[in-house]
């Protein structure tokens, strides 16, 4: 059964792109780029943290496995560090996460 949407209600919906433009600037601006970088850091941090917890591994154990300090792992998991792809790859491998890089 197809849903019928009320055009008046649809007109009242907020456009997320417009909200982001107002709050952080348009795409391509320095403020918008900074926001997007933080968002990606948070996204990847959550993936790493969730997988570590799924494995019942402590931050210290992960740090020992990859030759880093526990505080580094904690900062990564909070999205406070702008990781290089090599660091992300090392952490992902230590957590058994297979990366699939595709080229467009």
Coordinates of C-alpha atoms in Angstrom, one line a residue:
X1 CA 0.0 0.0 0.0
X2 CA 1.5 3.3 -1.1
X3 CA 1.7 6.1 1.5
X4 CA 0.3 9.5 0.7
X5 CA 2.2 12.4 2.2
X6 CA 0.6 15.6 3.2
X7 CA 2.2 18.4 1.1
X8 CA 1.6 20.9 3.8
X9 CA 3.5 18.9 6.4
X10 CA 6.3 18.2 3.8
X11 CA 6.6 22.0 3.2
X12 CA 7.2 22.5 7.0
X13 CA 10.1 20.0 7.1
X14 CA 13.6 21.5 7.5
X15 CA 16.2 21.0 4.8
X16 CA 19.3 19.5 6.6
X17 CA 21.6 21.0 3.9
X18 CA 20.2 24.5 4.6
X19 CA 20.6 24.0 8.3
X20 CA 24.2 23.0 7.9
X21 CA 24.8 25.9 5.5
X22 CA 23.4 28.4 8.1
X23 CA 25.3 26.9 11.0
X24 CA 28.7 25.9 9.5
X25 CA 28.8 27.8 6.1
X26 CA 28.3 26.5 2.6
X27 CA 30.2 23.4 1.3
X28 CA 33.8 24.3 0.5
X29 CA 34.1 27.0 3.2
X30 CA 36.7 26.6 5.9
X31 CA 34.1 26.4 8.7
X32 CA 32.1 23.7 6.8
X33 CA 35.2 21.7 6.1
X34 CA 36.2 21.8 9.7
X35 CA 32.8 20.6 10.8
X36 CA 32.8 17.8 8.2
X37 CA 36.3 16.7 9.4
X38 CA 35.1 16.5 13.0
X39 CA 32.0 14.6 11.9
X40 CA 34.1 12.0 10.1
X41 CA 36.5 11.7 13.0
X42 CA 33.5 11.0 15.3
X43 CA 32.1 8.5 12.8
X44 CA 35.3 6.5 12.5
X45 CA 36.1 6.8 16.3
X46 CA 32.7 5.1 17.0
X47 CA 33.4 2.3 14.6
X48 CA 36.8 1.6 16.3
X49 CA 35.5 1.9 19.8
X50 CA 32.4 -0.3 19.2
X51 CA 34.6 -3.0 17.6
X52 CA 37.1 -2.9 20.5
X53 CA 34.3 -3.3 23.0
X54 CA 32.7 -6.0 21.0
X55 CA 36.1 -7.9 21.3
X56 CA 36.1 -7.2 25.0
X57 CA 39.4 -5.5 24.6
X58 CA 40.6 -2.7 26.8
X59 CA 42.1 0.5 25.5
X60 CA 45.4 -0.6 27.1
X61 CA 45.3 -3.9 25.3
X62 CA 44.7 -2.3 22.0
X63 CA 47.4 0.3 22.6
X64 CA 49.9 -2.5 23.4
X65 CA 48.9 -4.4 20.2
X66 CA 49.7 -1.4 18.0
X67 CA 52.6 0.1 19.9
X68 CA 50.7 3.3 21.1
X69 CA 49.9 4.8 24.5
X70 CA 46.5 4.2 26.0
X71 CA 45.9 8.0 26.0
X72 CA 46.3 7.9 22.2
X73 CA 43.6 5.3 21.9
X74 CA 41.3 7.2 24.2
X75 CA 41.8 10.4 22.1
X76 CA 41.1 8.5 18.9
X77 CA 37.9 7.0 20.3
X78 CA 36.7 10.5 21.3
X79 CA 37.4 11.8 17.8
X80 CA 40.0 14.2 19.1
X81 CA 42.8 13.1 16.8
X82 CA 43.0 13.7 13.0
X83 CA 44.4 10.3 12.2
X84 CA 46.5 9.5 9.2
X85 CA 45.2 6.7 7.1
X86 CA 48.1 4.5 8.1
X87 CA 47.2 4.9 11.8
X88 CA 43.6 4.1 11.1
X89 CA 44.6 1.0 9.0
X90 CA 46.8 -0.3 11.9
X91 CA 44.0 0.1 14.4
X92 CA 41.5 -1.5 12.1
X93 CA 43.7 -4.5 11.4
X94 CA 44.4 -4.9 15.2
X95 CA 40.6 -5.0 15.6
X96 CA 40.0 -7.4 12.8
X97 CA 38.2 -4.8 10.6
X98 CA 38.7 -5.4 6.9
X99 CA 39.0 -2.2 4.9
X100 CA 37.7 -2.0 1.4
X101 CA 39.2 0.9 -0.5
X102 CA 37.4 1.5 -3.8
X103 CA 38.5 4.0 -6.4
X104 CA 36.1 6.0 -8.4

